[in-house]
Amino acid sequence: MTLLELRSHVWLTAHALNALGLEEESAIAIDMPMNVESVIIYLAIVLAGHVVVSIADSFSPREISTPLKISKAKAIFTQDEIIRGDKSIPLYRRDVDAEAPLAIVIPARGSFVRMNLRENDLSWNEFLGKAGNMRGVEYIAVEKPAGAYYMIQKM
């Protein structure tokens, strides 16, 4: 991925976040492995003036629920599953069991989520579709004071 492609994907994701109608500075969780989508999501959350809640993809539902509740997260980005070798770990199911808020679910394989989602949860493609025709349109960063929070992380 080139820097121009990265920037375009971050802008589109930030526009789609705006389309969700979340309050300013909402906490938005990321519970997924480190990959290109997680980097795009992280940058878009910060660009849009929200707060990233970083959750390790190895956490149990109980461990996932703690930072979600403390931060009062309004949404969570996750994958349908994690592929590790020949194992498939159901990450979205853990988030559902943790009573996560609105989930945006990225497929681990292919372009489409192949599982039933909870009512109101969105596949990655449905989420990006909320940005409408904003692909390639610059997203102007939300300005924050130097001391503003941009991330909450549970170790």
PDB file of C-alpha atoms in Angstrom:
ATOM      1  CA  MET A   1       0.000   0.000   0.000  1.00  0.00           C
ATOM      2  CA  THR A   2       1.354   3.405  -0.911  1.00  0.00           C
ATOM      3  CA  LEU A   3       1.168   6.438   1.337  1.00  0.00           C
ATOM      4  CA  LEU A   4      -1.443   7.964  -0.994  1.00  0.00           C
ATOM      5  CA  GLU A   5      -3.568   4.797  -0.768  1.00  0.00           C
ATOM      6  CA  LEU A   6      -3.233   4.749   3.025  1.00  0.00           C
ATOM      7  CA  ARG A   7      -4.311   8.379   3.252  1.00  0.00           C
ATOM      8  CA  SER A   8      -7.312   7.743   1.011  1.00  0.00           C
ATOM      9  CA  HIS A   9      -8.417   4.729   3.099  1.00  0.00           C
ATOM     10  CA  VAL A  10      -8.020   6.695   6.352  1.00  0.00           C
ATOM     11  CA  TRP A  11     -10.087   9.581   4.960  1.00  0.00           C
ATOM     12  CA  LEU A  12     -12.849   7.222   3.795  1.00  0.00           C
ATOM     13  CA  THR A  13     -12.931   5.478   7.180  1.00  0.00           C
ATOM     14  CA  ALA A  14     -13.095   8.847   8.988  1.00  0.00           C
ATOM     15  CA  HIS A  15     -15.995   9.925   6.745  1.00  0.00           C
ATOM     16  CA  ALA A  16     -17.785   6.638   7.521  1.00  0.00           C
ATOM     17  CA  LEU A  17     -17.225   7.238  11.268  1.00  0.00           C
ATOM     18  CA  ASN A  18     -18.884  10.635  10.902  1.00  0.00           C
ATOM     19  CA  ALA A  19     -21.834   8.992   9.183  1.00  0.00           C
ATOM     20  CA  LEU A  20     -22.430   6.894  12.321  1.00  0.00           C
ATOM     21  CA  GLY A  21     -23.462  10.089  14.129  1.00  0.00           C
ATOM     22  CA  LEU A  22     -21.361   9.476  17.252  1.00  0.00           C
ATOM     23  CA  GLU A  23     -20.847  12.270  19.762  1.00  0.00           C
ATOM     24  CA  GLU A  24     -17.580  14.180  19.577  1.00  0.00           C
ATOM     25  CA  GLU A  25     -14.689  12.502  21.420  1.00  0.00           C
ATOM     26  CA  SER A  26     -16.520   9.174  21.634  1.00  0.00           C
ATOM     27  CA  ALA A  27     -14.486   6.186  22.766  1.00  0.00           C
ATOM     28  CA  ILE A  28     -14.161   3.670  19.932  1.00  0.00           C
ATOM     29  CA  ALA A  29     -12.548   0.289  20.564  1.00  0.00           C
ATOM     30  CA  ILE A  30     -10.290  -1.742  18.307  1.00  0.00           C
ATOM     31  CA  ASP A  31     -10.158  -5.473  19.109  1.00  0.00           C
ATOM     32  CA  MET A  32      -8.254  -7.091  16.297  1.00  0.00           C
ATOM     33  CA  PRO A  33      -4.778  -8.161  15.233  1.00  0.00           C
ATOM     34  CA  MET A  34      -2.295  -5.585  13.989  1.00  0.00           C
ATOM     35  CA  ASN A  35      -2.836  -5.431  10.239  1.00  0.00           C
ATOM     36  CA  VAL A  36      -3.357  -2.756   7.606  1.00  0.00           C
ATOM     37  CA  GLU A  37      -7.050  -2.365   8.466  1.00  0.00           C
ATOM     38  CA  SER A  38      -6.318  -1.852  12.169  1.00  0.00           C
ATOM     39  CA  VAL A  39      -3.786   0.880  11.312  1.00  0.00           C
ATOM     40  CA  ILE A  40      -6.302   2.594   9.011  1.00  0.00           C
ATOM     41  CA  ILE A  41      -8.988   2.392  11.706  1.00  0.00           C
ATOM     42  CA  TYR A  42      -6.669   3.736  14.417  1.00  0.00           C
ATOM     43  CA  LEU A  43      -5.616   6.721  12.306  1.00  0.00           C
ATOM     44  CA  ALA A  44      -9.207   7.441  11.235  1.00  0.00           C
ATOM     45  CA  ILE A  45     -10.484   7.425  14.827  1.00  0.00           C
ATOM     46  CA  VAL A  46      -7.821   9.955  15.847  1.00  0.00           C
ATOM     47  CA  LEU A  47      -8.327  12.053  12.684  1.00  0.00           C
ATOM     48  CA  ALA A  48     -12.062  12.234  13.403  1.00  0.00           C
ATOM     49  CA  GLY A  49     -11.408  13.490  16.944  1.00  0.00           C
ATOM     50  CA  HIS A  50     -12.437  10.371  18.818  1.00  0.00           C
ATOM     51  CA  VAL A  51     -10.563   8.290  21.406  1.00  0.00           C
ATOM     52  CA  VAL A  52      -9.097   4.877  20.563  1.00  0.00           C
ATOM     53  CA  VAL A  53      -9.679   2.093  23.096  1.00  0.00           C
ATOM     54  CA  SER A  54      -7.050  -0.534  22.351  1.00  0.00           C
ATOM     55  CA  ILE A  55      -8.008  -4.095  23.322  1.00  0.00           C
ATOM     56  CA  ALA A  56      -5.701  -7.094  22.921  1.00  0.00           C
ATOM     57  CA  ASP A  57      -7.118  -9.703  20.564  1.00  0.00           C
ATOM     58  CA  SER A  58      -6.120 -12.394  23.069  1.00  0.00           C
ATOM     59  CA  PHE A  59      -8.524 -11.166  25.771  1.00  0.00           C
ATOM     60  CA  SER A  60     -11.443 -13.206  27.043  1.00  0.00           C
ATOM     61  CA  PRO A  61     -14.963 -11.718  26.946  1.00  0.00           C
ATOM     62  CA  ARG A  62     -14.630 -10.669  30.596  1.00  0.00           C
ATOM     63  CA  GLU A  63     -11.325  -8.911  29.880  1.00  0.00           C
ATOM     64  CA  ILE A  64     -12.821  -7.233  26.802  1.00  0.00           C
ATOM     65  CA  SER A  65     -15.830  -5.928  28.719  1.00  0.00           C
ATOM     66  CA  THR A  66     -13.755  -4.049  31.318  1.00  0.00           C
ATOM     67  CA  PRO A  67     -12.218  -1.378  29.033  1.00  0.00           C
ATOM     68  CA  LEU A  68     -15.474  -1.140  27.078  1.00  0.00           C
ATOM     69  CA  LYS A  69     -17.391  -0.296  30.256  1.00  0.00           C
ATOM     70  CA  ILE A  70     -14.746   1.993  31.765  1.00  0.00           C
ATOM     71  CA  SER A  71     -14.383   4.002  28.539  1.00  0.00           C
ATOM     72  CA  LYS A  72     -18.114   3.903  27.728  1.00  0.00           C
ATOM     73  CA  ALA A  73     -17.165   2.867  24.185  1.00  0.00           C
ATOM     74  CA  LYS A  74     -19.779   3.640  21.555  1.00  0.00           C
ATOM     75  CA  ALA A  75     -18.474   1.226  18.915  1.00  0.00           C
ATOM     76  CA  ILE A  76     -15.906  -1.512  18.397  1.00  0.00           C
ATOM     77  CA  PHE A  77     -13.953  -2.572  15.338  1.00  0.00           C
ATOM     78  CA  THR A  78     -13.242  -6.286  15.268  1.00  0.00           C
ATOM     79  CA  GLN A  79     -12.669  -9.220  12.945  1.00  0.00           C
ATOM     80  CA  ASP A  80     -15.044 -12.109  12.425  1.00  0.00           C
ATOM     81  CA  GLU A  81     -12.236 -14.469  13.400  1.00  0.00           C
ATOM     82  CA  ILE A  82      -8.486 -14.631  13.886  1.00  0.00           C
ATOM     83  CA  ILE A  83      -6.539 -17.101  11.788  1.00  0.00           C
ATOM     84  CA  ARG A  84      -3.449 -18.475  13.526  1.00  0.00           C
ATOM     85  CA  GLY A  85      -1.873 -21.327  11.608  1.00  0.00           C
ATOM     86  CA  ASP A  86      -4.593 -23.902  11.118  1.00  0.00           C
ATOM     87  CA  LYS A  87      -6.714 -22.512  13.976  1.00  0.00           C
ATOM     88  CA  SER A  88      -9.667 -20.175  13.703  1.00  0.00           C
ATOM     89  CA  ILE A  89     -10.476 -18.126  16.816  1.00  0.00           C
ATOM     90  CA  PRO A  90     -13.958 -16.495  16.866  1.00  0.00           C
ATOM     91  CA  LEU A  91     -13.081 -12.892  17.802  1.00  0.00           C
ATOM     92  CA  TYR A  92     -16.475 -11.351  16.982  1.00  0.00           C
ATOM     93  CA  ARG A  93     -18.173 -13.959  19.194  1.00  0.00           C
ATOM     94  CA  ARG A  94     -15.935 -12.888  22.116  1.00  0.00           C
ATOM     95  CA  ASP A  95     -16.957  -9.271  21.592  1.00  0.00           C
ATOM     96  CA  VAL A  96     -20.641 -10.217  21.488  1.00  0.00           C
ATOM     97  CA  ASP A  97     -20.175 -12.240  24.701  1.00  0.00           C
ATOM     98  CA  ALA A  98     -18.538  -9.152  26.235  1.00  0.00           C
ATOM     99  CA  GLU A  99     -21.727  -7.202  25.415  1.00  0.00           C
ATOM    100  CA  ALA A 100     -19.798  -4.871  23.126  1.00  0.00           C
ATOM    101  CA  PRO A 101     -21.559  -1.850  21.628  1.00  0.00           C
ATOM    102  CA  LEU A 102     -22.090  -1.423  17.881  1.00  0.00           C
ATOM    103  CA  ALA A 103     -19.569  -3.680  16.138  1.00  0.00           C
ATOM    104  CA  ILE A 104     -17.974  -3.089  12.760  1.00  0.00           C
ATOM    105  CA  VAL A 105     -16.746  -6.498  11.613  1.00  0.00           C
ATOM    106  CA  ILE A 106     -13.848  -6.951   9.209  1.00  0.00           C
ATOM    107  CA  PRO A 107     -13.533 -10.337   7.482  1.00  0.00           C
ATOM    108  CA  ALA A 108     -10.315 -12.229   8.240  1.00  0.00           C
ATOM    109  CA  ARG A 109     -10.499 -13.892   4.822  1.00  0.00           C
ATOM    110  CA  GLY A 110     -11.899 -12.538   1.601  1.00  0.00           C
ATOM    111  CA  SER A 111     -14.076  -9.477   1.201  1.00  0.00           C
ATOM    112  CA  PHE A 112     -17.264 -10.516   2.987  1.00  0.00           C
ATOM    113  CA  VAL A 113     -18.248 -11.520   6.510  1.00  0.00           C
ATOM    114  CA  ARG A 114     -19.767 -14.996   6.284  1.00  0.00           C
ATOM    115  CA  MET A 115     -21.603 -15.055   9.596  1.00  0.00           C
ATOM    116  CA  ASN A 116     -24.772 -13.574  10.996  1.00  0.00           C
ATOM    117  CA  LEU A 117     -24.203 -10.329  12.859  1.00  0.00           C
ATOM    118  CA  ARG A 118     -26.250  -8.877  15.667  1.00  0.00           C
ATOM    119  CA  GLU A 119     -28.942  -6.431  14.698  1.00  0.00           C
ATOM    120  CA  ASN A 120     -27.344  -2.993  14.098  1.00  0.00           C
ATOM    121  CA  ASP A 121     -23.798  -4.407  13.776  1.00  0.00           C
ATOM    122  CA  LEU A 122     -22.146  -3.682  10.433  1.00  0.00           C
ATOM    123  CA  SER A 123     -19.821  -5.517   8.120  1.00  0.00           C
ATOM    124  CA  TRP A 124     -16.741  -3.552   7.036  1.00  0.00           C
ATOM    125  CA  ASN A 125     -18.266  -3.048   3.563  1.00  0.00           C
ATOM    126  CA  GLU A 126     -21.573  -1.809   4.998  1.00  0.00           C
ATOM    127  CA  PHE A 127     -19.675   0.569   7.264  1.00  0.00           C
ATOM    128  CA  LEU A 128     -17.570   2.001   4.427  1.00  0.00           C
ATOM    129  CA  GLY A 129     -20.744   2.327   2.353  1.00  0.00           C
ATOM    130  CA  LYS A 130     -21.994   4.864   4.904  1.00  0.00           C
ATOM    131  CA  ALA A 131     -19.343   7.277   3.602  1.00  0.00           C
ATOM    132  CA  GLY A 132     -21.279   7.446   0.336  1.00  0.00           C
ATOM    133  CA  ASN A 133     -19.343   9.150  -2.415  1.00  0.00           C
ATOM    134  CA  MET A 134     -16.598  10.507  -0.127  1.00  0.00           C
ATOM    135  CA  ARG A 135     -13.870   8.198  -1.499  1.00  0.00           C
ATOM    136  CA  GLY A 136     -10.826  10.354  -2.232  1.00  0.00           C
ATOM    137  CA  VAL A 137     -12.333  13.407  -0.508  1.00  0.00           C
ATOM    138  CA  GLU A 138      -9.948  14.883   2.049  1.00  0.00           C
ATOM    139  CA  TYR A 139     -11.030  14.590   5.658  1.00  0.00           C
ATOM    140  CA  ILE A 140     -10.039  17.676   7.622  1.00  0.00           C
ATOM    141  CA  ALA A 141      -8.657  16.625  11.009  1.00  0.00           C
ATOM    142  CA  VAL A 142     -10.585  17.584  14.114  1.00  0.00           C
ATOM    143  CA  GLU A 143      -8.334  19.910  16.082  1.00  0.00           C
ATOM    144  CA  LYS A 144      -7.710  19.046  19.717  1.00  0.00           C
ATOM    145  CA  PRO A 145      -5.665  20.736  22.436  1.00  0.00           C
ATOM    146  CA  ALA A 146      -2.187  19.322  23.051  1.00  0.00           C
ATOM    147  CA  GLY A 147      -3.266  17.546  26.256  1.00  0.00           C
ATOM    148  CA  ALA A 148      -6.364  15.879  24.804  1.00  0.00           C
ATOM    149  CA  TYR A 149      -6.727  12.119  25.148  1.00  0.00           C
ATOM    150  CA  TYR A 150      -6.511  10.128  21.945  1.00  0.00           C
ATOM    151  CA  MET A 151      -6.036   6.593  23.301  1.00  0.00           C
ATOM    152  CA  ILE A 152      -6.945   4.337  26.226  1.00  0.00           C
ATOM    153  CA  GLN A 153      -5.074   1.056  26.513  1.00  0.00           C
ATOM    154  CA  LYS A 154      -5.479  -1.832  28.932  1.00  0.00           C
ATOM    155  CA  MET A 155      -2.385  -3.892  29.443  1.00  0.00           C
TER     156      MET A 155
END
